[in-house]
mmCIF file of C-alpha atoms and ligand atoms in Angstrom:
data_model
loop_
_atom_site.group_PDB
_atom_site.id
_atom_site.type_symbol
_atom_site.label_atom_id
_atom_site.label_comp_id
_atom_site.label_asym_id
_atom_site.label_seq_id
_atom_site.Cartn_x
_atom_site.Cartn_y
_atom_site.Cartn_z
ATOM 1 C CA UNK A 73 -103.532 -16.261 0.378
ATOM 2 C CA UNK A 74 -107.245 -16.502 1.056
ATOM 3 C CA UNK A 75 -109.135 -13.362 0.040
ATOM 4 C CA UNK A 76 -111.556 -12.652 2.888
ATOM 5 C CA UNK A 77 -112.905 -9.445 1.444
ATOM 6 C CA UNK A 78 -112.227 -6.398 -0.657
ATOM 7 C CA UNK A 79 -113.474 -3.002 0.407
ATOM 8 C CA UNK A 80 -113.560 -0.291 -2.198
ATOM 9 C CA UNK A 81 -113.787 3.348 -1.123
ATOM 10 C CA UNK A 82 -113.861 6.745 -2.710
ATOM 11 C CA UNK A 83 -112.232 9.574 -0.764
ATOM 12 C CA UNK A 84 -112.289 13.277 -1.523
ATOM 13 C CA UNK A 85 -109.020 15.062 -0.850
ATOM 14 C CA UNK A 86 -108.550 18.733 -1.768
ATOM 15 C CA UNK A 87 -105.066 19.588 -3.084
ATOM 16 C CA UNK A 88 -103.229 22.326 -1.164
ATOM 17 C CA UNK A 89 -102.946 24.164 -4.497
ATOM 18 C CA UNK A 90 -104.472 23.554 -7.923
ATOM 19 C CA UNK A 91 -102.408 21.533 -10.396
ATOM 20 C CA UNK A 92 -102.639 22.602 -14.052
ATOM 21 C CA UNK A 93 -101.458 20.539 -17.016
ATOM 22 C CA UNK A 94 -101.999 20.989 -20.747
ATOM 23 C CA UNK A 95 -105.223 18.957 -20.360
ATOM 24 C CA UNK A 96 -106.799 20.710 -17.393
ATOM 25 C CA UNK A 97 -106.785 21.859 -13.776
ATOM 26 C CA UNK A 98 -107.234 19.602 -10.746
ATOM 27 C CA UNK A 99 -108.245 21.153 -7.435
ATOM 28 C CA UNK A 100 -109.593 18.134 -5.587
ATOM 29 C CA UNK A 101 -108.760 14.447 -6.026
ATOM 30 C CA UNK A 102 -111.406 11.741 -6.006
ATOM 31 C CA UNK A 103 -109.253 8.864 -4.826
ATOM 32 C CA UNK A 104 -110.221 5.196 -4.905
ATOM 33 C CA UNK A 105 -108.654 2.945 -2.331
ATOM 34 C CA UNK A 106 -108.957 -0.823 -2.232
ATOM 35 C CA UNK A 107 -108.484 -2.587 1.042
ATOM 36 C CA UNK A 108 -107.855 -6.309 0.523
ATOM 37 C CA UNK A 109 -108.279 -8.425 3.658
ATOM 38 C CA UNK A 110 -106.542 -11.755 3.922
ATOM 39 C CA UNK A 111 -105.955 -13.967 6.938
ATOM 40 C CA UNK A 112 -105.807 -11.120 9.457
ATOM 41 C CA UNK A 113 -103.774 -8.738 7.282
ATOM 42 C CA UNK A 114 -104.852 -5.765 5.162
ATOM 43 C CA UNK A 115 -103.237 -4.801 1.863
ATOM 44 C CA UNK A 116 -103.957 -1.366 0.406
ATOM 45 C CA UNK A 117 -104.054 -0.247 -3.206
ATOM 46 C CA UNK A 118 -104.717 3.185 -4.714
ATOM 47 C CA UNK A 119 -106.244 3.832 -8.109
ATOM 48 C CA UNK A 120 -104.366 6.525 -10.045
ATOM 49 C CA UNK A 121 -107.172 7.280 -12.519
ATOM 50 C CA UNK A 122 -108.047 10.951 -12.801
ATOM 51 C CA UNK A 123 -111.445 12.511 -12.192
ATOM 52 C CA UNK A 124 -111.933 12.724 -15.967
ATOM 53 C CA UNK A 125 -110.606 10.408 -18.703
ATOM 54 C CA UNK A 126 -108.100 13.044 -19.891
ATOM 55 C CA UNK A 127 -104.710 11.486 -19.091
ATOM 56 C CA UNK A 128 -105.907 8.045 -20.151
ATOM 57 C CA UNK A 129 -109.275 6.527 -21.012
ATOM 58 C CA UNK A 130 -109.872 5.630 -17.371
ATOM 59 C CA UNK A 131 -111.506 7.782 -14.724
ATOM 60 C CA UNK A 132 -112.443 7.386 -11.069
ATOM 61 C CA UNK A 133 -115.914 6.282 -12.153
ATOM 62 C CA UNK A 134 -114.844 3.735 -14.797
ATOM 63 C CA UNK A 135 -112.335 2.211 -12.366
ATOM 64 C CA UNK A 136 -114.980 2.015 -9.635
ATOM 65 C CA UNK A 137 -117.292 0.102 -11.945
ATOM 66 C CA UNK A 138 -114.620 -2.250 -13.288
ATOM 67 C CA UNK A 139 -113.146 -3.054 -9.862
ATOM 68 C CA UNK A 140 -116.533 -3.567 -8.234
ATOM 69 C CA UNK A 141 -118.205 -5.592 -10.972
ATOM 70 C CA UNK A 142 -115.346 -7.327 -12.764
ATOM 71 C CA UNK A 143 -111.877 -7.401 -11.181
ATOM 72 C CA UNK A 144 -112.913 -7.599 -7.524
ATOM 73 C CA UNK A 145 -115.106 -10.691 -8.006
ATOM 74 C CA UNK A 146 -112.373 -12.290 -10.162
ATOM 75 C CA UNK A 147 -109.789 -11.778 -7.429
ATOM 76 C CA UNK A 148 -112.136 -12.847 -4.631
ATOM 77 C CA UNK A 149 -112.752 -16.131 -6.475
ATOM 78 C CA UNK A 150 -109.036 -17.014 -6.338
ATOM 79 C CA UNK A 151 -106.395 -17.693 -3.710
ATOM 80 C CA UNK A 152 -103.388 -15.935 -5.252
ATOM 81 C CA UNK A 153 -99.993 -16.814 -3.807
ATOM 82 C CA UNK A 154 -98.572 -13.412 -4.717
ATOM 83 C CA UNK A 155 -99.125 -10.209 -6.654
ATOM 84 C CA UNK A 156 -97.307 -11.664 -9.642
ATOM 85 C CA UNK A 157 -100.343 -13.853 -10.328
ATOM 86 C CA UNK A 158 -102.728 -10.916 -10.776
ATOM 87 C CA UNK A 159 -101.991 -10.308 -14.474
ATOM 88 C CA UNK A 160 -103.116 -13.891 -15.157
ATOM 89 C CA UNK A 161 -106.207 -13.535 -12.967
ATOM 90 C CA UNK A 162 -107.221 -10.284 -14.713
ATOM 91 C CA UNK A 163 -106.172 -11.446 -18.175
ATOM 92 C CA UNK A 164 -109.707 -11.552 -19.635
ATOM 93 C CA UNK A 165 -110.304 -7.858 -18.987
ATOM 94 C CA UNK A 166 -108.824 -5.609 -21.635
ATOM 95 C CA UNK A 167 -107.321 -2.242 -20.769
ATOM 96 C CA UNK A 168 -108.504 -0.779 -17.457
ATOM 97 C CA UNK A 169 -104.917 -0.874 -16.239
ATOM 98 C CA UNK A 170 -105.322 1.617 -13.421
ATOM 99 C CA UNK A 171 -108.230 -0.425 -12.091
ATOM 100 C CA UNK A 172 -106.129 -3.610 -12.300
ATOM 101 C CA UNK A 173 -103.146 -1.955 -10.602
ATOM 102 C CA UNK A 174 -105.334 -0.944 -7.647
ATOM 103 C CA UNK A 175 -105.948 -4.577 -6.732
ATOM 104 C CA UNK A 176 -102.645 -6.039 -7.864
ATOM 105 C CA UNK A 177 -100.663 -3.533 -5.804
ATOM 106 C CA UNK A 178 -102.776 -4.316 -2.740
ATOM 107 C CA UNK A 179 -101.785 -7.991 -3.104
ATOM 108 C CA UNK A 180 -98.075 -7.100 -3.278
ATOM 109 C CA UNK A 181 -98.601 -4.877 -0.229
ATOM 110 C CA UNK A 182 -100.163 -7.872 1.571
ATOM 111 C CA UNK A 183 -97.434 -10.233 0.452
ATOM 112 C CA UNK A 184 -94.669 -8.015 1.874
ATOM 113 C CA UNK A 185 -96.491 -7.997 5.223
ATOM 114 C CA UNK A 186 -96.909 -11.778 5.157
ATOM 115 C CA UNK A 187 -93.225 -12.241 4.414
ATOM 116 C CA UNK A 188 -92.315 -9.661 7.076
ATOM 117 C CA UNK A 189 -90.054 -7.769 4.661
ATOM 118 C CA UNK A 190 -90.152 -4.246 3.218
ATOM 119 C CA UNK A 191 -92.206 -3.984 0.027
ATOM 120 C CA UNK A 192 -89.130 -2.381 -1.611
ATOM 121 C CA UNK A 193 -87.137 -5.548 -0.939
ATOM 122 C CA UNK A 194 -89.933 -7.831 -2.165
ATOM 123 C CA UNK A 195 -89.896 -5.917 -5.471
ATOM 124 C CA UNK A 196 -86.123 -6.329 -5.839
ATOM 125 C CA UNK A 197 -85.190 -2.842 -4.662
ATOM 126 C CA UNK A 198 -81.566 -1.990 -3.968
ATOM 127 C CA UNK A 199 -81.537 1.723 -3.074
ATOM 128 C CA UNK A 200 -81.738 2.945 0.568
ATOM 129 C CA UNK A 201 -82.774 6.430 -0.521
ATOM 130 C CA UNK A 202 -84.321 7.720 -3.743
ATOM 131 C CA UNK A 203 -83.677 11.006 -5.568
ATOM 132 C CA UNK A 204 -86.698 13.289 -5.801
ATOM 133 C CA UNK A 205 -87.856 15.890 -8.260
ATOM 134 C CA UNK A 206 -90.983 18.003 -8.472
ATOM 135 C CA UNK A 207 -93.531 18.442 -11.228
ATOM 136 C CA UNK A 208 -94.696 22.053 -11.310
ATOM 137 C CA UNK A 209 -98.010 22.835 -12.948
ATOM 138 C CA UNK A 210 -98.708 25.636 -15.396
ATOM 139 C CA UNK A 211 -98.883 28.940 -13.459
ATOM 140 C CA UNK A 212 -100.805 32.172 -14.025
ATOM 141 C CA UNK A 213 -97.514 34.044 -14.566
ATOM 142 C CA UNK A 214 -93.748 33.557 -14.843
ATOM 143 C CA UNK A 215 -93.002 35.452 -11.575
ATOM 144 C CA UNK A 216 -95.354 33.109 -9.721
ATOM 145 C CA UNK A 217 -93.553 30.107 -11.247
ATOM 146 C CA UNK A 218 -90.143 31.529 -10.265
ATOM 147 C CA UNK A 219 -91.298 31.824 -6.669
ATOM 148 C CA UNK A 220 -92.369 28.177 -6.608
ATOM 149 C CA UNK A 221 -89.108 26.973 -8.168
ATOM 150 C CA UNK A 222 -87.149 28.958 -5.619
ATOM 151 C CA UNK A 223 -89.049 27.259 -2.798
ATOM 152 C CA UNK A 224 -88.643 23.748 -4.246
ATOM 153 C CA UNK A 225 -84.902 24.201 -4.817
ATOM 154 C CA UNK A 226 -84.502 25.497 -1.263
ATOM 155 C CA UNK A 227 -86.284 22.340 -0.054
ATOM 156 C CA UNK A 228 -83.570 20.283 -1.773
ATOM 157 C CA UNK A 229 -85.391 18.830 -4.792
ATOM 158 C CA UNK A 230 -82.905 17.558 -7.366
ATOM 159 C CA UNK A 231 -84.874 18.177 -10.544
ATOM 160 C CA UNK A 232 -87.506 20.672 -11.629
ATOM 161 C CA UNK A 233 -90.058 19.508 -14.188
ATOM 162 C CA UNK A 234 -92.196 22.181 -15.794
ATOM 163 C CA UNK A 235 -95.546 21.379 -17.270
ATOM 164 C CA UNK A 236 -95.724 23.053 -20.659
ATOM 165 C CA UNK A 237 -98.015 23.669 -23.632
ATOM 166 C CA UNK A 238 -98.031 26.005 -26.633
ATOM 167 C CA UNK A 239 -97.812 29.518 -25.190
ATOM 168 C CA UNK A 240 -96.265 28.286 -21.916
ATOM 169 C CA UNK A 241 -92.906 26.920 -23.039
ATOM 170 C CA UNK A 242 -89.839 28.699 -24.529
ATOM 171 C CA UNK A 243 -90.388 32.049 -22.749
ATOM 172 C CA UNK A 244 -90.786 30.177 -19.495
ATOM 173 C CA UNK A 245 -87.692 28.001 -20.065
ATOM 174 C CA UNK A 246 -85.720 31.095 -21.015
ATOM 175 C CA UNK A 247 -86.668 32.919 -17.805
ATOM 176 C CA UNK A 248 -85.903 29.878 -15.646
ATOM 177 C CA UNK A 249 -82.575 29.155 -17.354
ATOM 178 C CA UNK A 250 -81.473 32.770 -17.039
ATOM 179 C CA UNK A 251 -82.077 32.694 -13.322
ATOM 180 C CA UNK A 252 -80.773 29.122 -12.712
ATOM 181 C CA UNK A 253 -78.294 28.158 -15.482
ATOM 182 C CA UNK A 254 -77.157 24.972 -13.680
ATOM 183 C CA UNK A 255 -80.250 23.221 -12.325
ATOM 184 C CA UNK A 256 -81.566 19.945 -13.704
ATOM 185 C CA UNK A 257 -84.620 21.004 -15.658
ATOM 186 C CA UNK A 258 -87.135 19.034 -17.736
ATOM 187 C CA UNK A 259 -90.553 19.599 -19.244
ATOM 188 C CA UNK A 260 -93.749 17.605 -19.755
ATOM 189 C CA UNK A 261 -96.248 18.520 -22.478
ATOM 190 C CA UNK A 262 -98.807 15.749 -21.885
ATOM 191 C CA UNK A 263 -99.311 15.501 -25.671
ATOM 192 C CA UNK A 264 -99.958 19.200 -26.268
ATOM 193 C CA UNK A 265 -98.015 19.452 -29.562
ATOM 194 C CA UNK A 266 -98.441 18.135 -33.098
ATOM 195 C CA UNK A 267 -96.001 17.337 -35.868
ATOM 196 C CA UNK A 268 -96.416 20.828 -37.336
ATOM 197 C CA UNK A 269 -94.796 22.088 -34.093
ATOM 198 C CA UNK A 270 -91.583 20.136 -34.794
ATOM 199 C CA UNK A 271 -89.451 23.200 -35.620
ATOM 200 C CA UNK A 272 -90.697 24.875 -32.465
ATOM 201 C CA UNK A 273 -89.884 21.759 -30.406
ATOM 202 C CA UNK A 274 -86.372 21.601 -31.885
ATOM 203 C CA UNK A 275 -85.954 25.076 -30.333
ATOM 204 C CA UNK A 276 -86.242 23.424 -26.878
ATOM 205 C CA UNK A 277 -82.671 22.130 -27.422
ATOM 206 C CA UNK A 278 -81.429 25.620 -26.481
ATOM 207 C CA UNK A 279 -82.435 25.145 -22.822
ATOM 208 C CA UNK A 280 -80.308 22.129 -21.885
ATOM 209 C CA UNK A 281 -83.315 20.118 -20.695
ATOM 210 C CA UNK A 282 -82.777 16.691 -19.143
ATOM 211 C CA UNK A 283 -85.701 15.470 -21.258
ATOM 212 C CA UNK A 284 -88.914 16.462 -23.021
ATOM 213 C CA UNK A 285 -91.779 14.271 -21.830
ATOM 214 C CA UNK A 286 -94.571 13.135 -24.185
ATOM 215 C CA UNK A 287 -94.695 16.128 -26.544
ATOM 216 C CA UNK A 288 -96.869 14.441 -29.217
ATOM 217 C CA UNK A 289 -99.947 12.191 -29.286
ATOM 218 C CA UNK A 290 -100.722 10.153 -26.156
ATOM 219 C CA UNK A 291 -100.710 6.854 -28.060
ATOM 220 C CA UNK A 292 -97.816 7.462 -30.435
ATOM 221 C CA UNK A 293 -94.394 5.901 -31.011
ATOM 222 C CA UNK A 294 -93.720 6.589 -34.682
ATOM 223 C CA UNK A 295 -93.918 10.378 -34.757
ATOM 224 C CA UNK A 296 -91.966 10.651 -31.502
ATOM 225 C CA UNK A 297 -89.198 8.667 -33.199
ATOM 226 C CA UNK A 298 -89.248 11.090 -36.145
ATOM 227 C CA UNK A 299 -89.049 14.007 -33.723
ATOM 228 C CA UNK A 300 -86.273 12.383 -31.652
ATOM 229 C CA UNK A 301 -84.090 12.223 -34.801
ATOM 230 C CA UNK A 302 -84.249 16.013 -35.001
ATOM 231 C CA UNK A 303 -83.573 16.686 -31.309
ATOM 232 C CA UNK A 304 -80.458 16.562 -29.164
ATOM 233 C CA UNK A 305 -82.604 16.558 -26.017
ATOM 234 C CA UNK A 306 -83.777 13.066 -25.024
ATOM 235 C CA UNK A 307 -87.488 12.403 -25.347
ATOM 236 C CA UNK A 308 -89.212 10.568 -22.506
ATOM 237 C CA UNK A 309 -92.447 8.658 -23.007
ATOM 238 C CA UNK A 310 -95.139 8.542 -20.338
ATOM 239 C CA UNK A 311 -98.680 8.133 -21.759
ATOM 240 C CA UNK A 312 -97.608 5.837 -24.655
ATOM 241 C CA UNK A 313 -96.022 3.095 -22.542
ATOM 242 C CA UNK A 314 -98.468 0.527 -21.133
ATOM 243 C CA UNK A 315 -96.335 -2.582 -20.873
ATOM 244 C CA UNK A 316 -93.000 -4.231 -21.625
ATOM 245 C CA UNK A 317 -93.911 -4.673 -25.289
ATOM 246 C CA UNK A 318 -94.522 -0.951 -25.669
ATOM 247 C CA UNK A 319 -91.222 -0.202 -23.943
ATOM 248 C CA UNK A 320 -89.369 -2.541 -26.290
ATOM 249 C CA UNK A 321 -91.016 -1.014 -29.356
ATOM 250 C CA UNK A 322 -90.242 2.525 -28.192
ATOM 251 C CA UNK A 323 -86.614 1.666 -27.464
ATOM 252 C CA UNK A 324 -86.202 -0.226 -30.738
ATOM 253 C CA UNK A 325 -87.716 2.646 -32.757
ATOM 254 C CA UNK A 326 -85.832 5.256 -30.714
ATOM 255 C CA UNK A 327 -89.090 7.001 -29.899
ATOM 256 C CA UNK A 328 -87.509 7.937 -26.573
ATOM 257 C CA UNK A 329 -84.252 7.618 -24.641
ATOM 258 C CA UNK A 330 -85.819 7.659 -21.175
ATOM 259 C CA UNK A 331 -88.979 6.006 -19.825
ATOM 260 C CA UNK A 332 -91.344 7.275 -17.136
ATOM 261 C CA UNK A 333 -92.881 4.333 -15.241
ATOM 262 C CA UNK A 334 -96.222 4.817 -13.495
ATOM 263 C CA UNK A 335 -97.740 1.897 -11.648
ATOM 264 C CA UNK A 336 -101.321 2.579 -12.701
ATOM 265 C CA UNK A 337 -100.499 3.239 -16.342
ATOM 266 C CA UNK A 338 -98.746 -0.135 -16.710
ATOM 267 C CA UNK A 339 -101.346 -2.089 -14.633
ATOM 268 C CA UNK A 340 -99.324 -2.650 -11.478
ATOM 269 C CA UNK A 341 -96.061 -3.832 -9.960
ATOM 270 C CA UNK A 342 -95.571 -6.928 -12.176
ATOM 271 C CA UNK A 343 -95.590 -5.007 -15.436
ATOM 272 C CA UNK A 344 -93.708 -2.064 -13.887
ATOM 273 C CA UNK A 345 -90.877 -4.460 -12.991
ATOM 274 C CA UNK A 346 -91.006 -5.942 -16.515
ATOM 275 C CA UNK A 347 -90.737 -2.470 -18.112
ATOM 276 C CA UNK A 348 -87.931 -1.575 -15.714
ATOM 277 C CA UNK A 349 -85.987 -4.736 -16.561
ATOM 278 C CA UNK A 350 -86.466 -4.392 -20.321
ATOM 279 C CA UNK A 351 -85.202 -0.809 -20.193
ATOM 280 C CA UNK A 352 -82.278 -1.707 -17.932
ATOM 281 C CA UNK A 353 -81.130 -4.510 -20.258
ATOM 282 C CA UNK A 354 -81.040 -1.977 -23.097
ATOM 283 C CA UNK A 355 -79.312 0.818 -21.189
ATOM 284 C CA UNK A 356 -82.392 3.070 -21.033
ATOM 285 C CA UNK A 357 -82.823 4.852 -17.661
ATOM 286 C CA UNK A 358 -86.235 5.058 -16.020
ATOM 287 C CA UNK A 359 -87.843 7.183 -13.317
ATOM 288 C CA UNK A 360 -91.075 6.979 -11.379
ATOM 289 C CA UNK A 361 -93.888 9.296 -12.417
ATOM 290 C CA UNK A 362 -96.649 10.579 -10.176
ATOM 291 C CA UNK A 363 -100.404 11.017 -10.495
ATOM 292 C CA UNK A 364 -101.081 13.285 -7.496
ATOM 293 C CA UNK A 365 -101.369 10.197 -5.298
ATOM 294 C CA UNK A 366 -102.367 10.085 -1.678
ATOM 295 C CA UNK A 367 -100.097 8.302 0.772
ATOM 296 C CA UNK A 368 -100.967 4.754 -0.298
ATOM 297 C CA UNK A 369 -100.021 5.260 -3.942
ATOM 298 C CA UNK A 370 -97.076 7.397 -2.876
ATOM 299 C CA UNK A 371 -95.722 4.610 -0.606
ATOM 300 C CA UNK A 372 -95.972 2.186 -3.535
ATOM 301 C CA UNK A 373 -94.184 4.640 -5.871
ATOM 302 C CA UNK A 374 -91.398 4.984 -3.306
ATOM 303 C CA UNK A 375 -90.945 1.207 -3.036
ATOM 304 C CA UNK A 376 -90.870 0.866 -6.842
ATOM 305 C CA UNK A 377 -88.264 3.636 -7.115
ATOM 306 C CA UNK A 378 -85.723 1.516 -5.199
ATOM 307 C CA UNK A 379 -85.203 -0.787 -8.206
ATOM 308 C CA UNK A 380 -81.706 -0.475 -9.700
ATOM 309 C CA UNK A 381 -82.539 1.232 -13.007
ATOM 310 C CA UNK A 382 -84.501 4.077 -11.345
ATOM 311 C CA UNK A 383 -81.497 6.343 -11.714
ATOM 312 C CA UNK A 384 -83.174 9.688 -12.511
ATOM 313 C CA UNK A 385 -85.119 11.750 -9.935
ATOM 314 C CA UNK A 386 -88.815 10.821 -9.901
ATOM 315 C CA UNK A 387 -91.993 12.868 -9.527
ATOM 316 C CA UNK A 388 -92.210 11.381 -6.051
ATOM 317 C CA UNK A 389 -92.264 14.211 -3.564
ATOM 318 C CA UNK A 390 -93.350 15.067 -0.028
ATOM 319 C CA UNK A 391 -96.954 14.568 1.144
ATOM 320 C CA UNK A 392 -97.113 18.219 2.229
ATOM 321 C CA UNK A 393 -96.778 19.424 -1.393
ATOM 322 C CA UNK A 394 -100.205 17.904 -2.070
ATOM 323 C CA UNK A 395 -102.188 17.543 1.140
ATOM 324 C CA UNK A 396 -102.878 19.422 4.339
ATOM 325 C CA UNK A 397 -103.003 16.024 5.972
ATOM 326 C CA UNK A 398 -101.995 12.771 4.254
ATOM 327 C CA UNK A 399 -103.718 9.463 4.992
ATOM 328 C CA UNK A 400 -100.489 7.737 6.021
ATOM 329 C CA UNK A 401 -98.307 7.873 9.124
ATOM 330 C CA UNK A 402 -95.563 9.057 8.973
ATOM 331 C CA UNK A 403 -96.168 11.399 6.052
ATOM 332 C CA UNK A 404 -93.661 11.269 3.194
ATOM 333 C CA UNK A 405 -90.836 13.747 3.742
ATOM 334 C CA UNK A 406 -87.861 14.700 1.610
ATOM 335 C CA UNK A 407 -84.500 15.445 3.244
ATOM 336 C CA UNK A 408 -82.226 18.441 2.527
ATOM 337 C CA UNK A 409 -80.403 16.390 -0.156
ATOM 338 C CA UNK A 410 -83.701 15.924 -1.993
ATOM 339 C CA UNK A 411 -84.076 12.255 -1.122
ATOM 340 C CA UNK A 412 -86.702 10.057 0.445
ATOM 341 C CA UNK A 413 -85.080 7.597 2.828
ATOM 342 C CA UNK A 414 -86.531 4.093 2.515
ATOM 343 C CA UNK A 415 -88.113 2.584 5.617
ATOM 344 C CA UNK A 416 -86.880 -0.857 6.639
ATOM 345 C CA UNK A 417 -90.192 -1.733 8.313
ATOM 346 C CA UNK A 418 -92.092 -4.719 6.887
ATOM 347 C CA UNK A 419 -94.719 -3.937 4.248
ATOM 348 C CA UNK A 420 -95.213 -0.528 2.632
ATOM 349 C CA UNK A 421 -93.384 1.269 5.472
ATOM 350 C CA UNK A 422 -96.174 3.799 6.099
ATOM 351 C CA UNK A 423 -99.254 2.984 8.200
ATOM 352 C CA UNK A 424 -102.650 3.831 6.769
ATOM 353 C CA UNK A 425 -104.595 6.170 9.060
ATOM 354 C CA UNK A 426 -107.806 4.185 8.956
ATOM 355 C CA UNK A 427 -109.785 6.655 11.095
ATOM 356 C CA UNK A 428 -108.941 9.498 8.729
ATOM 357 C CA UNK A 429 -109.667 7.301 5.694
ATOM 358 C CA UNK A 430 -113.072 6.474 7.167
ATOM 359 C CA UNK A 431 -113.760 10.172 7.805
ATOM 360 C CA UNK A 432 -112.872 11.139 4.214
ATOM 361 C CA UNK A 433 -114.834 8.279 2.620
ATOM 362 C CA UNK A 434 -117.795 9.383 0.505
ATOM 363 C CA UNK A 435 -118.769 5.932 -0.767
ATOM 364 C CA UNK A 436 -117.857 2.406 0.144
ATOM 365 C CA UNK A 437 -118.707 -1.047 -1.204
ATOM 366 C CA UNK A 438 -117.608 -4.513 -0.199
ATOM 367 C CA UNK A 439 -116.918 -7.526 -2.353
ATOM 368 C CA UNK A 440 -117.562 -10.830 -0.586
ATOM 369 C CA UNK A 441 -117.036 -9.589 2.992
ATOM 370 C CA UNK A 442 -120.442 -7.996 3.467
ATOM 371 C CA UNK A 443 -120.147 -8.105 7.251
ATOM 372 C CA UNK A 444 -117.079 -5.844 7.061
ATOM 373 C CA UNK A 445 -118.962 -2.803 5.850
ATOM 374 C CA UNK A 446 -119.969 -0.613 8.779
HETATM 375 O O1 LIG B 131 -97.912 13.512 -16.834
HETATM 376 O O2 LIG B 131 -96.693 13.189 -15.135
HETATM 377 C C1 LIG B 131 -97.796 13.523 -15.618
HETATM 378 C C2 LIG B 131 -100.156 14.582 -12.800
HETATM 379 C C3 LIG B 131 -101.362 14.145 -13.301
HETATM 380 C C4 LIG B 131 -101.395 13.564 -14.550
HETATM 381 C C5 LIG B 131 -100.218 13.399 -15.294
HETATM 382 C C6 LIG B 131 -99.007 13.809 -14.780
HETATM 383 C C7 LIG B 131 -98.987 14.446 -13.528
HETATM 384 C C8 LIG B 131 -97.784 14.991 -12.917
HETATM 385 C C9 LIG B 131 -97.793 15.134 -11.430
HETATM 386 O O3 LIG B 131 -96.832 15.409 -13.543
HETATM 387 C C10 LIG B 131 -96.737 14.387 -10.748
HETATM 388 C C11 LIG B 131 -96.980 14.381 -9.267
HETATM 389 O O4 LIG B 131 -97.685 13.472 -8.763
HETATM 390 O O5 LIG B 131 -96.468 15.287 -8.620
HETATM 391 MG MG1 LIG B 132 -96.086 12.942 -17.773
#
């Protein structure tokens, strides 16, 4: 496909409620969208980097720079046949995976439109509906958390994930388990604990959690494997897994028994599929993580979640949990069974509301197609 132009935008979208993790609070997202134009079609990609380099070393600003000055020109100089060629095109650039995923995913999005098939099918998806969970941020108090859980369960969500950190963990799990002994419950520490907390973490076994996500260092395999030996509860790695090689190492070392796949963290659809396949071949279930995406990233997460080994509920939930108004049409909704039903329309299955995107844009740059910038 000929690349006629790439338009990079930054949008500001306030969250309907603040989201607190062990590394900080987010109240407004600064979202980068790439619009890749090719032969009359437009592919969209969303960058999942945070406003600060807290989750990973990337941020909205580093990704903007790398896409605009490095990856965008590299892509515009090529005529890729499909998204699967992007890892080769971007090979020279180290790291910057969320920046790479922004463009690679836009090419897959384009390819599905060109082929006239749903993106989910292009990726090798098999599920018609995907199970959904919610990730609930750290709250000011346990009663406030209980109220939120009650609402999310009533909406049908199949799994509740609680963000945790020292001081917001066992007492919280205890209160939640007392009220709801049967629900599927997990927790995510985003690397808030250290090895000296091992005895404390072993205490999490008492709460029948589906998994404990990334309790230790963000770049670790070894100490997670030591901790896993002491735990009955499966560990799940998020931050540590960047590619298929990492997944294989983690599985081999038994650093985790479950893998969270995020498109941005693994540099896009190609590597996400490779991680998925490696885990599937070894009997390790995966699920799709979230990064407070707007509709574009959300649509891509939904398509990815249709692959066969996505057997656990993902952090892929309804648009309305995040935004007053999402930038896609229709918005993402979750049915009473806690599922998102997959669209059989060609492409990503959700139209981008270009007028709204334009209205929310705070900066915009074009690569190659200068005449396209209004
Ligand atoms: O670790 O899964 C995480 C949000 C921002 C950064 C990291 C994480 C998260 C979430 C939110 O858990 C998931 C969502 O998009 O709802
Ligand atoms: Mg996580």
